[in-house]
mmCIF file of C-alpha atoms in Angstrom:
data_model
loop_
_atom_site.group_PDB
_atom_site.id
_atom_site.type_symbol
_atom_site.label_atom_id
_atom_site.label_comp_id
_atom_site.label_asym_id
_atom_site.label_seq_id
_atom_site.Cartn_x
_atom_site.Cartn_y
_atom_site.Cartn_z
ATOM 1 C CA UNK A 794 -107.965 -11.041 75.904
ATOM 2 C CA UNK A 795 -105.987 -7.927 77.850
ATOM 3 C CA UNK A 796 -107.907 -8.439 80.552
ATOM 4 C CA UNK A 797 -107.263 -12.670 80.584
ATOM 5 C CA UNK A 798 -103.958 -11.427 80.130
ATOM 6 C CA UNK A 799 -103.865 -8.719 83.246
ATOM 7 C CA UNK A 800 -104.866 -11.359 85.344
ATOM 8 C CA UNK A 801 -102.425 -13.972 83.712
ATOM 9 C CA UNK A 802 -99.492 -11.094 84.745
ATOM 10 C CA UNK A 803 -101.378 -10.255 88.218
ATOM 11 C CA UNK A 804 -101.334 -14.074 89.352
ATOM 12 C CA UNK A 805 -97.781 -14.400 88.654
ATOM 13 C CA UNK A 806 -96.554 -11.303 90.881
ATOM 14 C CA UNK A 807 -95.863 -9.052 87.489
ATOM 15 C CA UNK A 808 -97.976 -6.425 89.043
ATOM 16 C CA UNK A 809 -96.549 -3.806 86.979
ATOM 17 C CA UNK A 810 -97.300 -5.451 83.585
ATOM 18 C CA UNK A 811 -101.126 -6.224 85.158
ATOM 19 C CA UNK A 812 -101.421 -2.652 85.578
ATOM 20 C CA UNK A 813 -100.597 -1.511 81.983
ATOM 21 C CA UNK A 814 -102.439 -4.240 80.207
ATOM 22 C CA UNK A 815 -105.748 -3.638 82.898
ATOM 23 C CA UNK A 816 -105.739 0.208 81.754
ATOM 24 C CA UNK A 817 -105.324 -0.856 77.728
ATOM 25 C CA UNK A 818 -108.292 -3.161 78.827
ATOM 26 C CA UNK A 819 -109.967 -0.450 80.095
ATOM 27 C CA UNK A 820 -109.371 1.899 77.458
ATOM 28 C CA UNK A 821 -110.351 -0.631 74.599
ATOM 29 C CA UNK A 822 -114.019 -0.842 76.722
ATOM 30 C CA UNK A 823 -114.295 2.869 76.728
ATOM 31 C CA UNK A 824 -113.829 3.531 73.373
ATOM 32 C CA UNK A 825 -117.217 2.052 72.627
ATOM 33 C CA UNK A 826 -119.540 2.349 75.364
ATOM 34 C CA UNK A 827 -122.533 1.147 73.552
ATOM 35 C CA UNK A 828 -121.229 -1.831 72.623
ATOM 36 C CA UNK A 829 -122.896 -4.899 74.114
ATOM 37 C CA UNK A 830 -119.772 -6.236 75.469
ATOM 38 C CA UNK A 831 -118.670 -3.104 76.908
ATOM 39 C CA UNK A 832 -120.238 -2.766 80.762
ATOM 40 C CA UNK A 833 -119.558 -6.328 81.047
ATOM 41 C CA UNK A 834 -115.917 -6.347 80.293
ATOM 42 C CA UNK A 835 -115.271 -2.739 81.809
ATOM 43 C CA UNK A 836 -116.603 -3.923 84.666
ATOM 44 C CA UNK A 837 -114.276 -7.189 84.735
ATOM 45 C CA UNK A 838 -111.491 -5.052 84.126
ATOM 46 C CA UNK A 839 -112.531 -2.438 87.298
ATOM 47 C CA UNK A 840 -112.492 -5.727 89.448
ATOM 48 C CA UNK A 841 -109.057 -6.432 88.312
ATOM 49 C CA UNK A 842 -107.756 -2.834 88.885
ATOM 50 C CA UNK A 843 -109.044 -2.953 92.551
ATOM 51 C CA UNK A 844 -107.804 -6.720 93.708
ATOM 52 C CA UNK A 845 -104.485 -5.430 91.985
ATOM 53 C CA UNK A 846 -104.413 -1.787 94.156
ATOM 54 C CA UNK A 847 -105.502 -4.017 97.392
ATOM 55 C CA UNK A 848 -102.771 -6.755 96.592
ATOM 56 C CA UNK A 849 -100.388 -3.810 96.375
ATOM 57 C CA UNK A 850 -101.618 -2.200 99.605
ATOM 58 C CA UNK A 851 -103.076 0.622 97.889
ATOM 59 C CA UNK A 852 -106.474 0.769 100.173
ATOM 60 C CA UNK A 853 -107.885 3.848 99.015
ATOM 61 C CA UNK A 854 -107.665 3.164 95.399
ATOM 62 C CA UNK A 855 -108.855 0.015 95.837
ATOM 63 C CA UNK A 856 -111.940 1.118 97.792
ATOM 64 C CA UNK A 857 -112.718 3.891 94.741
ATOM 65 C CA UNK A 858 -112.274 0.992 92.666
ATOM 66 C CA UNK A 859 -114.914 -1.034 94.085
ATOM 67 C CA UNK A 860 -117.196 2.143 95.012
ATOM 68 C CA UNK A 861 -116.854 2.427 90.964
ATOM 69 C CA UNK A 862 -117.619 -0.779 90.136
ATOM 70 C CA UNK A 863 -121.002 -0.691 91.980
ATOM 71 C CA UNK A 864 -122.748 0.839 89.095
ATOM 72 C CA UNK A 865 -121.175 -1.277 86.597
ATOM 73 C CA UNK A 866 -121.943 -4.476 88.888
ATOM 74 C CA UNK A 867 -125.250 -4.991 87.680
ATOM 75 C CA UNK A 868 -123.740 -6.042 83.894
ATOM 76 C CA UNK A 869 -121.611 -8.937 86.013
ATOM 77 C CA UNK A 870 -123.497 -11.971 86.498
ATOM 78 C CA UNK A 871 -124.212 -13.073 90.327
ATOM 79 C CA UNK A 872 -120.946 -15.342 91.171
ATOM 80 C CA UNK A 873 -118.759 -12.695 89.547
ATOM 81 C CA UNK A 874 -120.499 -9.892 91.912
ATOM 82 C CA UNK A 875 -120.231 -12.043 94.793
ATOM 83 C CA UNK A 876 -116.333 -12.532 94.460
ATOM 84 C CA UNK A 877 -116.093 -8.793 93.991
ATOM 85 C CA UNK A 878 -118.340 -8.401 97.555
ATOM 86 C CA UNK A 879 -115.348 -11.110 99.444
ATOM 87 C CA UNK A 880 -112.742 -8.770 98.219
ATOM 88 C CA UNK A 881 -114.615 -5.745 99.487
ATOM 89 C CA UNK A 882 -114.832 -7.467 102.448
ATOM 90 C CA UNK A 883 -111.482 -8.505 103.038
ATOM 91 C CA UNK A 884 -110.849 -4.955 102.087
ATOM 92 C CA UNK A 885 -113.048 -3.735 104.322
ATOM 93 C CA UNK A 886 -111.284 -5.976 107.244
ATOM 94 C CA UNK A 887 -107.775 -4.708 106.511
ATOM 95 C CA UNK A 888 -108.876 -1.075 107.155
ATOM 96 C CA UNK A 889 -110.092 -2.345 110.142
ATOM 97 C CA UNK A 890 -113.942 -1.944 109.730
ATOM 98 C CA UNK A 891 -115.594 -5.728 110.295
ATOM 99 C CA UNK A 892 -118.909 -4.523 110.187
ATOM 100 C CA UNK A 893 -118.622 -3.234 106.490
ATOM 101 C CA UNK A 894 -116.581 -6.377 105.931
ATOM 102 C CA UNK A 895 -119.867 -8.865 107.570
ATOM 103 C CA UNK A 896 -122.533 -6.741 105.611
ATOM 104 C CA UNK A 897 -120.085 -7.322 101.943
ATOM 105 C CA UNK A 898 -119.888 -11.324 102.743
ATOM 106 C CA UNK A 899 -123.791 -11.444 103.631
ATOM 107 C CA UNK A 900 -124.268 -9.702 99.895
ATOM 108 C CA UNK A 901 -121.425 -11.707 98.599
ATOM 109 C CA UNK A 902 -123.382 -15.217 100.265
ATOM 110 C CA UNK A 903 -126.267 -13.897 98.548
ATOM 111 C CA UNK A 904 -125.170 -13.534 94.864
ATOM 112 C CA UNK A 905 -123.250 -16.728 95.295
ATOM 113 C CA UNK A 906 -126.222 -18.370 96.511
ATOM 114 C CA UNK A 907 -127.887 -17.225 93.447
ATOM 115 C CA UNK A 908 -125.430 -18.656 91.100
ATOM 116 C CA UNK A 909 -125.934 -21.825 92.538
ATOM 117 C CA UNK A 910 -122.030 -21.478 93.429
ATOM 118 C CA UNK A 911 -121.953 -23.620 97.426
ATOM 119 C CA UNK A 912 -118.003 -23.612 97.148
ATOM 120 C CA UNK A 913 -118.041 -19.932 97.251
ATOM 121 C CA UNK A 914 -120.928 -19.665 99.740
ATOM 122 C CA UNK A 915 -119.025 -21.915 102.129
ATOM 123 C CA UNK A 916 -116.360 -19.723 101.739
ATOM 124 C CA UNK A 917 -118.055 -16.954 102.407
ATOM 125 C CA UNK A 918 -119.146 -18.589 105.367
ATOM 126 C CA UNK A 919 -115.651 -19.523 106.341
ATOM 127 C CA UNK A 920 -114.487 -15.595 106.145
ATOM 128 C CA UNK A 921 -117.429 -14.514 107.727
ATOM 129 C CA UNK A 922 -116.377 -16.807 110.778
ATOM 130 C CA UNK A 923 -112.741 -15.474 110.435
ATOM 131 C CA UNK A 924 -113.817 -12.119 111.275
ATOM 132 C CA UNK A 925 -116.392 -12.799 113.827
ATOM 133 C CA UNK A 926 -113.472 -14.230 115.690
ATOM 134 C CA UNK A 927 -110.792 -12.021 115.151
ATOM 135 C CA UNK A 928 -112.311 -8.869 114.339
ATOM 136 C CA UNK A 929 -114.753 -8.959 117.038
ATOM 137 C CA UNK A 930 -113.908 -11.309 118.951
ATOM 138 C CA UNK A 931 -117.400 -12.983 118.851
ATOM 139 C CA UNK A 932 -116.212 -16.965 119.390
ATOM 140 C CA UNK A 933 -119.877 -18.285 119.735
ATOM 141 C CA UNK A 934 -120.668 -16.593 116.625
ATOM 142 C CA UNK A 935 -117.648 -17.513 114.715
ATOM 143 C CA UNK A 936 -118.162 -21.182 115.849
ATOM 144 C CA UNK A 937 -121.697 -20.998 114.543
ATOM 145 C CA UNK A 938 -120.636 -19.772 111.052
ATOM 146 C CA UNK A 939 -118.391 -21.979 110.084
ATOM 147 C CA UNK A 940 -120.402 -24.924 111.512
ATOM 148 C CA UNK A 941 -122.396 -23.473 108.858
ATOM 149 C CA UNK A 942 -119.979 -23.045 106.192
ATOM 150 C CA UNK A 943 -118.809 -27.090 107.595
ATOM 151 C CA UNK A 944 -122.273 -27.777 106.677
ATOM 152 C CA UNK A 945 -123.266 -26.440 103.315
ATOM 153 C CA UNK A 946 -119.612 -27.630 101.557
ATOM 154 C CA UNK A 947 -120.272 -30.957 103.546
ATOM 155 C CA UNK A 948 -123.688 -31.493 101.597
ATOM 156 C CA UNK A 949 -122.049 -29.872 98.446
ATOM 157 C CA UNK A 950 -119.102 -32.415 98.867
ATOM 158 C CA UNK A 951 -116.719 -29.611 98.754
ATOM 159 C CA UNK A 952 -113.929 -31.350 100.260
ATOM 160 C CA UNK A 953 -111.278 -28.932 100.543
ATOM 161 C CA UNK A 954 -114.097 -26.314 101.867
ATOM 162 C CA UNK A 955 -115.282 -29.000 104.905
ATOM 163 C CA UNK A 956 -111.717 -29.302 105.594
ATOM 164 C CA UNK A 957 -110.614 -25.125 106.036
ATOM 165 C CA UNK A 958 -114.144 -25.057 107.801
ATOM 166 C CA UNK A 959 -113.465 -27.357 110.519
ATOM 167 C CA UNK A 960 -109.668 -26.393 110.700
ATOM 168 C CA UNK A 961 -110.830 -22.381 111.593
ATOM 169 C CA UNK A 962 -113.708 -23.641 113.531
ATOM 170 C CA UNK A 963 -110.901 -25.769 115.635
ATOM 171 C CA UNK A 964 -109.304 -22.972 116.130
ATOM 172 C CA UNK A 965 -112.205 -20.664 117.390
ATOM 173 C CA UNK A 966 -113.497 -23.292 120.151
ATOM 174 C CA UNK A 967 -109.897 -23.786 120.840
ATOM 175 C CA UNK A 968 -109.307 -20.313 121.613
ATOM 176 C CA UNK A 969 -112.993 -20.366 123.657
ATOM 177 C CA UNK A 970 -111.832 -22.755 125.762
ATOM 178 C CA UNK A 971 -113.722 -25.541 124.306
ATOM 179 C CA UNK A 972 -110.785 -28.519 123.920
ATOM 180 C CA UNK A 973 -112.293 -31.439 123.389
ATOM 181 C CA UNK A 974 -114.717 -30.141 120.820
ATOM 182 C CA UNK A 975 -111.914 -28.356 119.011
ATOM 183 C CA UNK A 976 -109.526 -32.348 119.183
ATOM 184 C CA UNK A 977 -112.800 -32.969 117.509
ATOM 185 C CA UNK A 978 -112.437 -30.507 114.384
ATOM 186 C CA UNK A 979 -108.272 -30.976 114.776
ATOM 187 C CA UNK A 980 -108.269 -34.754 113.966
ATOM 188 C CA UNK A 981 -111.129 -34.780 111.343
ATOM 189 C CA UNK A 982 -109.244 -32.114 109.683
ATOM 190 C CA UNK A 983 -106.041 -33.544 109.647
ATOM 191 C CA UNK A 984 -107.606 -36.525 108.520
ATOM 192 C CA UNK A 985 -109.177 -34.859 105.496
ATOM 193 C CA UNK A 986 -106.484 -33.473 104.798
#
């Protein structure tokens, strides 16, 4: 419940009420380590701590965080692990490492492929393409990946996926030079939109 809670306070910009009720969380998991629940939860509540120090700008507590959470990842079941990998990633991006951030959304596409979880994995996809472009400036790449991440929430009928995956992928042949086949992305995404 603290940690439901922490992330009730986190969502609604009450970062410093997150905080306290993510370390009673914490403490409450501690206290009995050998409890069933315990790794689980603790491990929960680590995820929390680190999305709240990288929300806050805090990079290097954030990155300890996750570095920590690593050996408790293994209690957290595969889609849970994968949204912990996207927020390394983005992490990773903000300190201005891409290749750290590619290899976390490869693991992350993996775990959320595992959990049977397509809206993730084409979202996944759809950061993956983000950084290929603007990290490394890798259009053809970029292009590729979120055709990709177009096609898996296409088949999964994950509208509002399709929709950010054609709008980015727009974008990226847009900025290759490629006009007409960016109109094409530009007017199906407005449309689904």
């Amino acid at each position: 419940q603290l940690s439901n809670l922490g992330s009730v306070h986190f969502l609604t910009g009450r970062y410093d009420e997150a905080a306290s009720t993510f370390d009673r969380a914490l403490a409450l998991s501690r206290a009995d380590p050998t409890a069933s629940w315990a790794p689980g939860r603790r491990a929960v509540v680590i995820a929390n701590q680190a999305a709240l120090a990288q929300r806050l700008g805090r990079y290097a507590e954030a990155l300890s965080l996750y570095r920590s959470l690593m050996a408790e990842a293994a209690s957290l079941p595969p889609g849970q692990r994968g949204q912990v990998l996207v927020n390394q990633g983005a992490l990773y991006r903000r300190l201005g490492d891409p290749y750290k951030a590619l290899d976390a959304y490869a693991s992350a596409r993996a775990q959320f492929t595992e959990a049977h979880d397509t809206g993730s994995e084409a979202a996944v996809l759809t950061n993956r393409g983000i950084a290929l472009a603007l990290d490394l400036a890798r259009l053809s790449d970029a292009a590729a990946a979120l055709g990709e991440a177009l096609s898996v929430a296409t088949i999964a009928g994950n509208r509002r996926e399709a929709l950010l995956a054609r709008l980015y992928r727009g974008e990226v042949l847009l900025r290759d030079g490629r006009v007409a086949d960016a109109r094409v992305d530009f007017v199906a995404a407005s449309a689904a939109a």
